[in-house]
PDB file of C-alpha atoms and ligand atoms in Angstrom:
ATOM      1  CA  MET T 712     134.987  52.425  -3.953  1.00 65.00           C
ATOM      2  CA  THR T 713     137.450  49.843  -5.188  1.00 84.00           C
ATOM      3  CA  GLN T 714     136.098  46.425  -5.966  1.00 92.00           C
ATOM      4  CA  PRO T 715     136.925  43.754  -3.365  1.00 97.00           C
ATOM      5  CA  LEU T 716     139.340  41.037  -4.467  1.00 98.00           C
ATOM      6  CA  LEU T 717     137.131  38.358  -2.927  1.00 98.00           C
ATOM      7  CA  SER T 718     133.568  38.474  -1.619  1.00 98.00           C
ATOM      8  CA  LEU T 719     131.485  35.891   0.162  1.00 98.00           C
ATOM      9  CA  VAL T 720     127.792  36.639  -0.300  1.00 98.00           C
ATOM     10  CA  SER T 721     125.393  34.772   2.005  1.00 98.00           C
ATOM     11  CA  VAL T 722     127.536  31.643   1.875  1.00 98.00           C
ATOM     12  CA  SER T 723     126.441  28.515   3.754  1.00 98.00           C
ATOM     13  CA  LYS T 724     127.752  24.979   3.970  1.00 98.00           C
ATOM     14  CA  THR T 725     125.721  22.147   5.424  1.00 98.00           C
ATOM     15  CA  PHE T 726     127.233  18.694   5.871  1.00 97.00           C
ATOM     16  CA  THR T 727     125.147  15.628   6.470  1.00 94.00           C
ATOM     17  CA  SER T 728     126.920  13.119   8.623  1.00 89.00           C
ATOM     18  CA  ALA T 729     125.228  10.021  10.083  1.00 91.00           C
ATOM     19  CA  GLY T 730     121.886  11.411   8.918  1.00 92.00           C
ATOM     20  CA  ARG T 731     122.358  14.597  10.928  1.00 94.00           C
ATOM     21  CA  LYS T 732     122.752  18.044   9.385  1.00 95.00           C
ATOM     22  CA  VAL T 733     125.706  20.144  10.482  1.00 95.00           C
ATOM     23  CA  HIS T 734     125.550  23.856   9.609  1.00 97.00           C
ATOM     24  CA  ALA T 735     129.313  24.309   9.376  1.00 98.00           C
ATOM     25  CA  VAL T 736     129.037  27.779   7.802  1.00 98.00           C
ATOM     26  CA  ASP T 737     125.802  29.700   8.232  1.00 98.00           C
ATOM     27  CA  ASN T 738     124.894  32.597   5.918  1.00 98.00           C
ATOM     28  CA  VAL T 739     128.268  34.342   5.957  1.00 98.00           C
ATOM     29  CA  SER T 740     129.107  37.514   3.996  1.00 98.00           C
ATOM     30  CA  PHE T 741     132.361  39.469   3.960  1.00 98.00           C
ATOM     31  CA  ASP T 742     134.740  41.205   1.530  1.00 98.00           C
ATOM     32  CA  VAL T 743     138.490  40.938   1.272  1.00 98.00           C
ATOM     33  CA  THR T 744     140.272  44.012  -0.110  1.00 98.00           C
ATOM     34  CA  ALA T 745     143.323  43.589  -2.336  1.00 97.00           C
ATOM     35  CA  GLY T 746     146.485  43.908  -0.278  1.00 97.00           C
ATOM     36  CA  GLU T 747     144.947  43.385   3.140  1.00 98.00           C
ATOM     37  CA  CYS T 748     145.389  40.584   5.620  1.00 98.00           C
ATOM     38  CA  LEU T 749     142.028  39.470   6.939  1.00 98.00           C
ATOM     39  CA  ALA T 750     142.226  37.097   9.886  1.00 98.00           C
ATOM     40  CA  ILE T 751     139.536  34.513  10.488  1.00 98.00           C
ATOM     41  CA  VAL T 752     139.458  33.417  14.110  1.00 97.00           C
ATOM     42  CA  GLY T 753     137.248  31.154  16.161  1.00 96.00           C
ATOM     43  CA  GLU T 754     137.397  28.035  18.270  1.00 95.00           C
ATOM     44  CA  SER T 755     137.883  24.591  16.785  1.00 95.00           C
ATOM     45  CA  GLY T 756     134.783  23.567  14.842  1.00 96.00           C
ATOM     46  CA  SER T 757     133.626  27.134  14.160  1.00 97.00           C
ATOM     47  CA  GLY T 758     133.778  26.603  10.376  1.00 98.00           C
ATOM     48  CA  LYS T 759     137.138  28.218   9.535  1.00 98.00           C
ATOM     49  CA  SER T 760     138.579  25.398   7.411  1.00 98.00           C
ATOM     50  CA  THR T 761     135.225  24.936   5.694  1.00 98.00           C
ATOM     51  CA  ILE T 762     135.440  28.558   4.545  1.00 98.00           C
ATOM     52  CA  ALA T 763     139.003  27.972   3.285  1.00 98.00           C
ATOM     53  CA  ASN T 764     137.954  24.850   1.395  1.00 97.00           C
ATOM     54  CA  MET T 765     135.025  26.626  -0.267  1.00 98.00           C
ATOM     55  CA  ILE T 766     137.201  29.573  -1.325  1.00 98.00           C
ATOM     56  CA  LEU T 767     139.678  27.117  -2.884  1.00 97.00           C
ATOM     57  CA  GLY T 768     136.843  25.204  -4.569  1.00 97.00           C
ATOM     58  CA  ILE T 769     137.800  21.958  -2.807  1.00 95.00           C
ATOM     59  CA  TYR T 770     134.072  21.527  -2.277  1.00 96.00           C
ATOM     60  CA  PRO T 771     131.121  23.716  -3.273  1.00 96.00           C
ATOM     61  CA  GLN T 772     129.067  25.870  -0.949  1.00 97.00           C
ATOM     62  CA  THR T 773     125.492  24.758  -0.213  1.00 97.00           C
ATOM     63  CA  ALA T 774     124.185  28.287  -0.797  1.00 98.00           C
ATOM     64  CA  GLY T 775     125.461  31.744  -1.701  1.00 98.00           C
ATOM     65  CA  ASP T 776     128.162  33.052  -4.005  1.00 97.00           C
ATOM     66  CA  ILE T 777     131.912  33.469  -3.832  1.00 98.00           C
ATOM     67  CA  LEU T 778     133.064  36.307  -6.088  1.00 98.00           C
ATOM     68  CA  PHE T 779     136.610  36.922  -7.291  1.00 97.00           C
ATOM     69  CA  ARG T 780     137.068  40.454  -8.645  1.00 96.00           C
ATOM     70  CA  GLY T 781     133.283  40.699  -8.807  1.00 96.00           C
ATOM     71  CA  ASP T 782     132.690  37.498 -10.806  1.00 96.00           C
ATOM     72  CA  PRO T 783     131.194  34.348  -9.256  1.00 97.00           C
ATOM     73  CA  LEU T 784     133.782  31.558  -9.046  1.00 97.00           C
ATOM     74  CA  PRO T 785     132.563  28.503 -10.967  1.00 94.00           C
ATOM     75  CA  ALA T 786     132.136  25.252  -8.983  1.00 90.00           C
ATOM     76  CA  ARG T 787     134.929  23.795 -11.120  1.00 92.00           C
ATOM     77  CA  ARG T 788     137.700  26.322 -10.842  1.00 93.00           C
ATOM     78  CA  GLU T 789     139.495  27.333 -14.008  1.00 93.00           C
ATOM     79  CA  LEU T 790     143.295  27.259 -14.246  1.00 92.00           C
ATOM     80  CA  VAL T 791     143.427  31.037 -13.841  1.00 93.00           C
ATOM     81  CA  HIS T 792     141.621  30.757 -10.466  1.00 95.00           C
ATOM     82  CA  ARG T 793     143.774  27.858  -9.361  1.00 94.00           C
ATOM     83  CA  ARG T 794     146.765  30.044 -10.053  1.00 95.00           C
ATOM     84  CA  ALA T 795     145.444  33.182  -8.384  1.00 97.00           C
ATOM     85  CA  ILE T 796     144.160  31.598  -5.158  1.00 98.00           C
ATOM     86  CA  GLN T 797     146.504  29.374  -3.162  1.00 96.00           C
ATOM     87  CA  LEU T 798     146.226  27.445   0.105  1.00 96.00           C
ATOM     88  CA  VAL T 799     148.834  26.909   2.813  1.00 96.00           C
ATOM     89  CA  GLN T 800     147.750  24.343   5.381  1.00 94.00           C
ATOM     90  CA  GLN T 801     148.767  23.577   8.934  1.00 92.00           C
ATOM     91  CA  ASN T 802     150.611  20.422   7.970  1.00 87.00           C
ATOM     92  CA  PRO T 803     152.764  20.997   4.866  1.00 79.00           C
ATOM     93  CA  LEU T 804     153.550  17.278   4.637  1.00 79.00           C
ATOM     94  CA  SER T 805     149.958  16.672   3.606  1.00 76.00           C
ATOM     95  CA  SER T 806     150.456  18.887   0.556  1.00 75.00           C
ATOM     96  CA  LEU T 807     154.053  17.970  -0.433  1.00 85.00           C
ATOM     97  CA  ASN T 808     154.571  14.702  -2.269  1.00 89.00           C
ATOM     98  CA  PRO T 809     157.043  12.705  -0.097  1.00 90.00           C
ATOM     99  CA  LYS T 810     158.440  10.927  -3.178  1.00 92.00           C
ATOM    100  CA  ARG T 811     159.396  14.182  -4.922  1.00 94.00           C
ATOM    101  CA  SER T 812     162.290  16.430  -4.072  1.00 96.00           C
ATOM    102  CA  ILE T 813     161.304  19.891  -2.897  1.00 96.00           C
ATOM    103  CA  GLY T 814     162.700  21.313  -6.117  1.00 97.00           C
ATOM    104  CA  ALA T 815     160.602  18.919  -8.207  1.00 96.00           C
ATOM    105  CA  SER T 816     157.424  19.918  -6.324  1.00 95.00           C
ATOM    106  CA  LEU T 817     158.093  23.610  -6.882  1.00 96.00           C
ATOM    107  CA  ARG T 818     159.084  23.020 -10.485  1.00 96.00           C
ATOM    108  CA  LEU T 819     155.801  21.192 -11.098  1.00 95.00           C
ATOM    109  CA  ALA T 820     153.860  24.256  -9.940  1.00 94.00           C
ATOM    110  CA  LEU T 821     155.805  26.394 -12.426  1.00 96.00           C
ATOM    111  CA  ASP T 822     155.220  23.874 -15.238  1.00 95.00           C
ATOM    112  CA  VAL T 823     151.469  23.545 -14.598  1.00 93.00           C
ATOM    113  CA  HIS T 824     150.980  27.291 -14.746  1.00 93.00           C
ATOM    114  CA  GLY T 825     153.566  27.940 -17.457  1.00 94.00           C
ATOM    115  CA  ILE T 826     155.541  30.421 -15.376  1.00 94.00           C
ATOM    116  CA  GLY T 827     158.733  31.678 -17.040  1.00 92.00           C
ATOM    117  CA  GLU T 828     160.830  30.039 -19.760  1.00 94.00           C
ATOM    118  CA  ARG T 829     161.209  26.258 -19.380  1.00 94.00           C
ATOM    119  CA  SER T 830     164.993  26.504 -19.368  1.00 95.00           C
ATOM    120  CA  GLY T 831     165.002  29.012 -16.519  1.00 95.00           C
ATOM    121  CA  ARG T 832     162.609  27.199 -14.209  1.00 96.00           C
ATOM    122  CA  TRP T 833     165.134  25.232 -12.138  1.00 96.00           C
ATOM    123  CA  ASN T 834     166.935  28.484 -11.480  1.00 96.00           C
ATOM    124  CA  ARG T 835     163.640  30.119 -10.557  1.00 97.00           C
ATOM    125  CA  VAL T 836     163.006  27.316  -8.031  1.00 97.00           C
ATOM    126  CA  GLY T 837     166.284  28.187  -6.307  1.00 97.00           C
ATOM    127  CA  LYS T 838     165.282  31.871  -6.188  1.00 97.00           C
ATOM    128  CA  LEU T 839     161.910  30.975  -4.694  1.00 97.00           C
ATOM    129  CA  LEU T 840     163.615  29.002  -1.930  1.00 98.00           C
ATOM    130  CA  GLU T 841     165.919  31.932  -1.206  1.00 98.00           C
ATOM    131  CA  GLU T 842     162.924  34.248  -1.095  1.00 97.00           C
ATOM    132  CA  VAL T 843     161.490  32.196   1.795  1.00 97.00           C
ATOM    133  CA  GLY T 844     164.835  32.122   3.596  1.00 97.00           C
ATOM    134  CA  LEU T 845     166.084  28.686   2.533  1.00 97.00           C
ATOM    135  CA  PRO T 846     169.279  27.855   0.594  1.00 97.00           C
ATOM    136  CA  ALA T 847     168.806  27.094  -3.121  1.00 97.00           C
ATOM    137  CA  GLU T 848     170.519  23.720  -2.513  1.00 96.00           C
ATOM    138  CA  PHE T 849     167.366  22.564  -0.701  1.00 96.00           C
ATOM    139  CA  ARG T 850     165.996  21.880  -4.195  1.00 96.00           C
ATOM    140  CA  SER T 851     167.372  18.343  -4.079  1.00 96.00           C
ATOM    141  CA  ARG T 852     166.145  17.481  -0.576  1.00 96.00           C
ATOM    142  CA  SER T 853     163.081  15.421   0.247  1.00 95.00           C
ATOM    143  CA  PRO T 854     160.353  16.950   2.463  1.00 94.00           C
ATOM    144  CA  ALA T 855     161.112  14.390   5.191  1.00 92.00           C
ATOM    145  CA  ALA T 856     164.647  15.801   5.578  1.00 93.00           C
ATOM    146  CA  LEU T 857     163.345  19.226   6.670  1.00 94.00           C
ATOM    147  CA  SER T 858     162.208  20.634  10.006  1.00 93.00           C
ATOM    148  CA  GLY T 859     158.590  21.708  10.473  1.00 92.00           C
ATOM    149  CA  GLY T 860     159.454  25.375  10.004  1.00 94.00           C
ATOM    150  CA  GLN T 861     161.495  24.688   6.860  1.00 95.00           C
ATOM    151  CA  ARG T 862     158.693  22.609   5.393  1.00 94.00           C
ATOM    152  CA  GLN T 863     156.224  25.401   6.033  1.00 95.00           C
ATOM    153  CA  ARG T 864     158.583  27.767   4.190  1.00 96.00           C
ATOM    154  CA  VAL T 865     158.551  25.371   1.238  1.00 96.00           C
ATOM    155  CA  ALA T 866     154.736  25.293   1.326  1.00 95.00           C
ATOM    156  CA  ILE T 867     154.746  29.103   1.262  1.00 96.00           C
ATOM    157  CA  ALA T 868     157.219  29.081  -1.649  1.00 96.00           C
ATOM    158  CA  ARG T 869     154.916  26.758  -3.538  1.00 95.00           C
ATOM    159  CA  ALA T 870     151.932  29.004  -2.895  1.00 95.00           C
ATOM    160  CA  LEU T 871     153.948  31.912  -4.349  1.00 95.00           C
ATOM    161  CA  ALA T 872     155.495  29.959  -7.239  1.00 94.00           C
ATOM    162  CA  CYS T 873     152.637  30.639  -9.627  1.00 91.00           C
ATOM    163  CA  GLN T 874     152.411  34.365  -8.856  1.00 91.00           C
ATOM    164  CA  SER T 875     149.257  33.997  -6.783  1.00 96.00           C
ATOM    165  CA  GLU T 876     147.269  37.005  -5.617  1.00 97.00           C
ATOM    166  CA  LEU T 877     145.309  35.622  -2.681  1.00 98.00           C
ATOM    167  CA  VAL T 878     146.857  33.195  -0.211  1.00 98.00           C
ATOM    168  CA  VAL T 879     144.569  31.405   2.239  1.00 98.00           C
ATOM    169  CA  LEU T 880     146.656  30.368   5.229  1.00 98.00           C
ATOM    170  CA  ASP T 881     144.825  27.776   7.353  1.00 97.00           C
ATOM    171  CA  GLU T 882     146.541  27.589  10.764  1.00 96.00           C
ATOM    172  CA  PRO T 883     149.943  28.018   9.044  1.00 95.00           C
ATOM    173  CA  THR T 884     151.912  28.312  12.279  1.00 94.00           C
ATOM    174  CA  SER T 885     149.781  26.264  14.673  1.00 91.00           C
ATOM    175  CA  ALA T 886     152.038  23.184  14.517  1.00 91.00           C
ATOM    176  CA  LEU T 887     155.251  25.185  15.063  1.00 92.00           C
ATOM    177  CA  ASP T 888     156.889  26.108  18.332  1.00 90.00           C
ATOM    178  CA  VAL T 889     156.722  29.727  19.419  1.00 89.00           C
ATOM    179  CA  LEU T 890     160.103  30.921  18.106  1.00 90.00           C
ATOM    180  CA  VAL T 891     159.694  29.293  14.706  1.00 93.00           C
ATOM    181  CA  GLN T 892     156.137  30.619  14.598  1.00 93.00           C
ATOM    182  CA  ALA T 893     157.405  34.177  15.072  1.00 93.00           C
ATOM    183  CA  ARG T 894     159.942  33.778  12.250  1.00 95.00           C
ATOM    184  CA  VAL T 895     157.388  32.383   9.825  1.00 95.00           C
ATOM    185  CA  LEU T 896     154.978  35.229  10.670  1.00 96.00           C
ATOM    186  CA  LYS T 897     157.750  37.742   9.993  1.00 96.00           C
ATOM    187  CA  LEU T 898     158.440  36.083   6.651  1.00 97.00           C
ATOM    188  CA  LEU T 899     154.737  36.183   5.748  1.00 97.00           C
ATOM    189  CA  ASN T 900     154.594  39.892   6.579  1.00 97.00           C
ATOM    190  CA  GLU T 901     157.655  40.617   4.437  1.00 97.00           C
ATOM    191  CA  LEU T 902     156.350  38.615   1.484  1.00 97.00           C
ATOM    192  CA  ARG T 903     152.992  40.324   1.601  1.00 97.00           C
ATOM    193  CA  GLN T 904     154.623  43.731   1.412  1.00 96.00           C
ATOM    194  CA  LYS T 905     157.154  42.801  -1.220  1.00 96.00           C
ATOM    195  CA  ARG T 906     154.726  41.004  -3.513  1.00 96.00           C
ATOM    196  CA  GLY T 907     151.582  42.990  -2.750  1.00 96.00           C
ATOM    197  CA  LEU T 908     149.745  39.819  -1.685  1.00 98.00           C
ATOM    198  CA  THR T 909     146.360  39.478  -0.061  1.00 98.00           C
ATOM    199  CA  TYR T 910     146.031  37.056   2.868  1.00 98.00           C
ATOM    200  CA  ILE T 911     143.202  35.288   4.590  1.00 98.00           C
ATOM    201  CA  PHE T 912     144.907  34.158   7.772  1.00 98.00           C
ATOM    202  CA  ILE T 913     142.981  31.488   9.660  1.00 98.00           C
ATOM    203  CA  THR T 914     143.773  30.629  13.261  1.00 96.00           C
ATOM    204  CA  HIS T 915     142.149  29.444  16.478  1.00 93.00           C
ATOM    205  CA  ASP T 916     144.771  31.485  18.351  1.00 90.00           C
ATOM    206  CA  LEU T 917     143.830  35.158  18.501  1.00 91.00           C
ATOM    207  CA  SER T 918     147.244  36.207  19.876  1.00 88.00           C
ATOM    208  CA  VAL T 919     148.876  35.285  16.530  1.00 91.00           C
ATOM    209  CA  VAL T 920     146.863  37.792  14.493  1.00 93.00           C
ATOM    210  CA  ARG T 921     147.912  40.916  16.366  1.00 91.00           C
ATOM    211  CA  ASN T 922     151.060  41.458  14.307  1.00 89.00           C
ATOM    212  CA  ILE T 923     149.809  40.299  10.952  1.00 95.00           C
ATOM    213  CA  ALA T 924     146.140  41.138  10.403  1.00 97.00           C
ATOM    214  CA  ASP T 925     144.533  44.423   9.329  1.00 98.00           C
ATOM    215  CA  ARG T 926     141.044  43.180  10.188  1.00 98.00           C
ATOM    216  CA  VAL T 927     139.679  40.239  12.116  1.00 98.00           C
ATOM    217  CA  ALA T 928     136.553  38.201  11.345  1.00 98.00           C
ATOM    218  CA  VAL T 929     135.372  36.295  14.398  1.00 98.00           C
ATOM    219  CA  PHE T 930     133.422  33.075  13.902  1.00 98.00           C
ATOM    220  CA  GLU T 931     131.278  31.269  16.422  1.00 97.00           C
ATOM    221  CA  LYS T 932     129.585  28.009  15.418  1.00 97.00           C
ATOM    222  CA  GLY T 933     129.610  28.818  11.703  1.00 98.00           C
ATOM    223  CA  LYS T 934     128.355  32.384  12.121  1.00 98.00           C
ATOM    224  CA  LEU T 935     130.321  35.597  11.606  1.00 98.00           C
ATOM    225  CA  VAL T 936     129.771  37.426  14.905  1.00 98.00           C
ATOM    226  CA  GLU T 937     132.213  40.314  14.547  1.00 97.00           C
ATOM    227  CA  LEU T 938     134.316  41.900  11.814  1.00 98.00           C
ATOM    228  CA  SER T 939     136.508  44.705  13.123  1.00 96.00           C
ATOM    229  CA  SER T 940     139.928  46.235  12.712  1.00 97.00           C
ATOM    230  CA  THR T 941     142.633  44.341  14.600  1.00 96.00           C
ATOM    231  CA  GLU T 942     143.034  47.341  16.872  1.00 95.00           C
ATOM    232  CA  THR T 943     139.328  47.330  17.774  1.00 94.00           C
ATOM    233  CA  VAL T 944     139.304  43.589  18.419  1.00 94.00           C
ATOM    234  CA  PHE T 945     142.119  43.935  20.946  1.00 92.00           C
ATOM    235  CA  THR T 946     141.061  47.195  22.597  1.00 92.00           C
ATOM    236  CA  ASN T 947     137.289  47.410  22.229  1.00 93.00           C
ATOM    237  CA  PRO T 948     135.841  44.058  21.100  1.00 92.00           C
ATOM    238  CA  GLN T 949     132.164  44.385  20.274  1.00 91.00           C
ATOM    239  CA  HIS T 950     130.819  40.864  20.706  1.00 95.00           C
ATOM    240  CA  PRO T 951     130.779  38.880  23.994  1.00 94.00           C
ATOM    241  CA  TYR T 952     132.310  35.885  22.179  1.00 94.00           C
ATOM    242  CA  THR T 953     135.237  38.046  20.979  1.00 94.00           C
ATOM    243  CA  ARG T 954     135.709  39.266  24.540  1.00 92.00           C
ATOM    244  CA  ARG T 955     135.900  35.647  25.696  1.00 91.00           C
ATOM    245  CA  LEU T 956     138.505  34.847  23.041  1.00 90.00           C
ATOM    246  CA  ILE T 957     140.488  37.932  24.051  1.00 87.00           C
ATOM    247  CA  GLY T 958     140.362  36.711  27.631  1.00 82.00           C
ATOM    248  CA  ALA T 959     142.347  33.636  26.527  1.00 75.00           C
ATOM    249  CA  VAL T 960     145.144  35.643  24.874  1.00 74.00           C
ATOM    250  CA  PRO T 961     148.336  35.990  26.910  1.00 68.00           C
ATOM    251  CA  VAL T 962     148.727  39.522  28.265  1.00 61.00           C
ATOM    252  CA  VAL T 963     151.689  41.461  26.911  1.00 63.00           C
ATOM    253  CA  THR T 964     151.755  44.911  28.535  1.00 64.00           C
ATOM    254  CA  ALA T 965     150.536  46.412  31.815  1.00 65.00           C
ATOM    255  CA  GLU T 966     148.256  48.647  29.774  1.00 67.00           C
ATOM    256  CA  GLU T 967     146.679  45.613  28.197  1.00 66.00           C
ATOM    257  CA  ALA T 968     146.330  43.920  31.573  1.00 66.00           C
ATOM    258  CA  ALA T 969     144.358  46.913  32.864  1.00 70.00           C
ATOM    259  CA  LEU T 970     142.249  46.961  29.727  1.00 68.00           C
ATOM    260  CA  ARG T 971     141.712  43.233  30.046  1.00 66.00           C
ATOM    261  CA  GLY T 972     140.192  43.732  33.488  1.00 67.00           C
ATOM    262  CA  ARG T 973     137.708  46.254  32.120  1.00 68.00           C
ATOM    263  CA  LEU T 974     136.801  44.037  29.169  1.00 65.00           C
ATOM    264  CA  MET T 975     136.149  41.077  31.433  1.00 61.00           C
ATOM    265  CA  GLU T 976     133.727  43.143  33.520  1.00 64.00           C
ATOM    266  CA  LYS T 977     131.937  44.157  30.337  1.00 59.00           C
ATOM    267  CA  SER T 978     131.849  40.502  29.294  1.00 52.00           C
ATOM    268  CA  ASP T 979     130.315  39.457  32.636  1.00 52.00           C
ATOM    269  CA  ALA T 980     127.732  42.191  32.384  1.00 48.00           C
ATOM    270  CA  SER T 981     126.548  40.984  28.983  1.00 43.00           C
ATOM    271  CA  ALA T 982     126.688  37.251  29.797  1.00 39.00           C
TER     272      ALA T 982
HETATM  273  P1  ADP R 558     137.442  24.706  12.145  1.00 61.90           P
HETATM  274  O1  ADP R 558     138.375  24.711  10.994  1.00 61.90           O
HETATM  275  O2  ADP R 558     136.997  26.058  12.597  1.00 61.90           O
HETATM  276  O3  ADP R 558     137.965  23.901  13.300  1.00 61.90           O
HETATM  277  P2  ADP R 558     135.718  23.124  10.401  1.00 61.90           P
HETATM  278  O4  ADP R 558     135.398  24.035   9.280  1.00 61.90           O
HETATM  279  O5  ADP R 558     136.754  22.096  10.161  1.00 61.90           O
HETATM  280  O6  ADP R 558     136.065  23.984  11.698  1.00 61.90           O
HETATM  281  O7  ADP R 558     134.388  22.377  10.839  1.00 61.90           O
HETATM  282  C1  ADP R 558     133.161  23.053  11.098  1.00 61.90           C
HETATM  283  C2  ADP R 558     132.077  22.027  11.405  1.00 61.90           C
HETATM  284  O8  ADP R 558     131.808  21.265  10.247  1.00 61.90           O
HETATM  285  C3  ADP R 558     132.447  21.023  12.486  1.00 61.90           C
HETATM  286  O9  ADP R 558     131.287  20.731  13.226  1.00 61.90           O
HETATM  287  C4  ADP R 558     132.921  19.833  11.700  1.00 61.90           C
HETATM  288  O10 ADP R 558     132.719  18.644  12.423  1.00 61.90           O
HETATM  289  C5  ADP R 558     132.014  19.893  10.473  1.00 61.90           C
HETATM  290  N1  ADP R 558     132.662  19.321   9.276  1.00 61.90           N
HETATM  291  C6  ADP R 558     133.754  19.820   8.656  1.00 61.90           C
HETATM  292  N2  ADP R 558     134.063  19.081   7.570  1.00 61.90           N
HETATM  293  C7  ADP R 558     133.127  18.092   7.495  1.00 61.90           C
HETATM  294  C8  ADP R 558     132.894  17.012   6.586  1.00 61.90           C
HETATM  295  N3  ADP R 558     133.683  16.820   5.532  1.00 61.90           N
HETATM  296  N4  ADP R 558     131.818  16.208   6.837  1.00 61.90           N
HETATM  297  C9  ADP R 558     131.006  16.414   7.891  1.00 61.90           C
HETATM  298  N5  ADP R 558     131.176  17.420   8.779  1.00 61.90           N
HETATM  299  C10 ADP R 558     132.215  18.250   8.594  1.00 61.90           C
HETATM  300 MG1   MG R 559     140.377  24.013  10.820  1.00 61.90          MG
END
């Protein structure tokens, strides 16, 4: 069997706030295979962003190990890990410096990780922008001058700038309207194929994952309750909580509507 790109082994995160313990992530284990898109879904507060933040090393786990290519990631990530694992957040403005041009932000990522010859980096920035469907001239613009969808494209370009392998996307399309959302999802699919990337795609909205994920990990209150292929999650969900989430997804075809009825009965029976 091939080694997973990333593994979480019995990972937990407990926060203490106002003297009370919150088990944000509770003894979670799963593998991510190179080249796949694993979706993480669950309602708000189910621990999704906490998982993203632990994978990125933004804060340490309380217990368990996070392995990258079989080796435990150190609490203080090395440059090689910070290059290989990238985060795209819901609000790109929070990660783009408003005082820097878009080109300068992308250029900085190339400089930090020493990507390409110095003299060719400005050119490379233009190519990166074109790769995410933006004109190279956007290099000189400030983040504030862009629409939400364009900014998210820039955030994706920055995540790709340093030739990352694993991109953790935390609600990357949740702030965008439906049409823009569809275009960004299409772009993400194309980039994954072209670059052979691995995605962890986090969303509270199960309907978004249908066209992007290979497998879906379902979280309820910090616990992993189901990990199935996308097909299984939509046609034969195993856990009552998954069935409830499916019940909230807009119906697309008559076939699905019929199936939905059967799933709901199953859900009632197990409630
Ligand atoms: P999600 O991304 O699924 O909405 P989060 O991972 O953000 O969920 O949060 C999971 C739980 O952990 C929630 O109960 C949240 O209030 C709590 N939590 C998250 N971050 C912190 C923090 N920095 N301090 C205290 N509690 C936190
Ligand atoms: Mg979140």
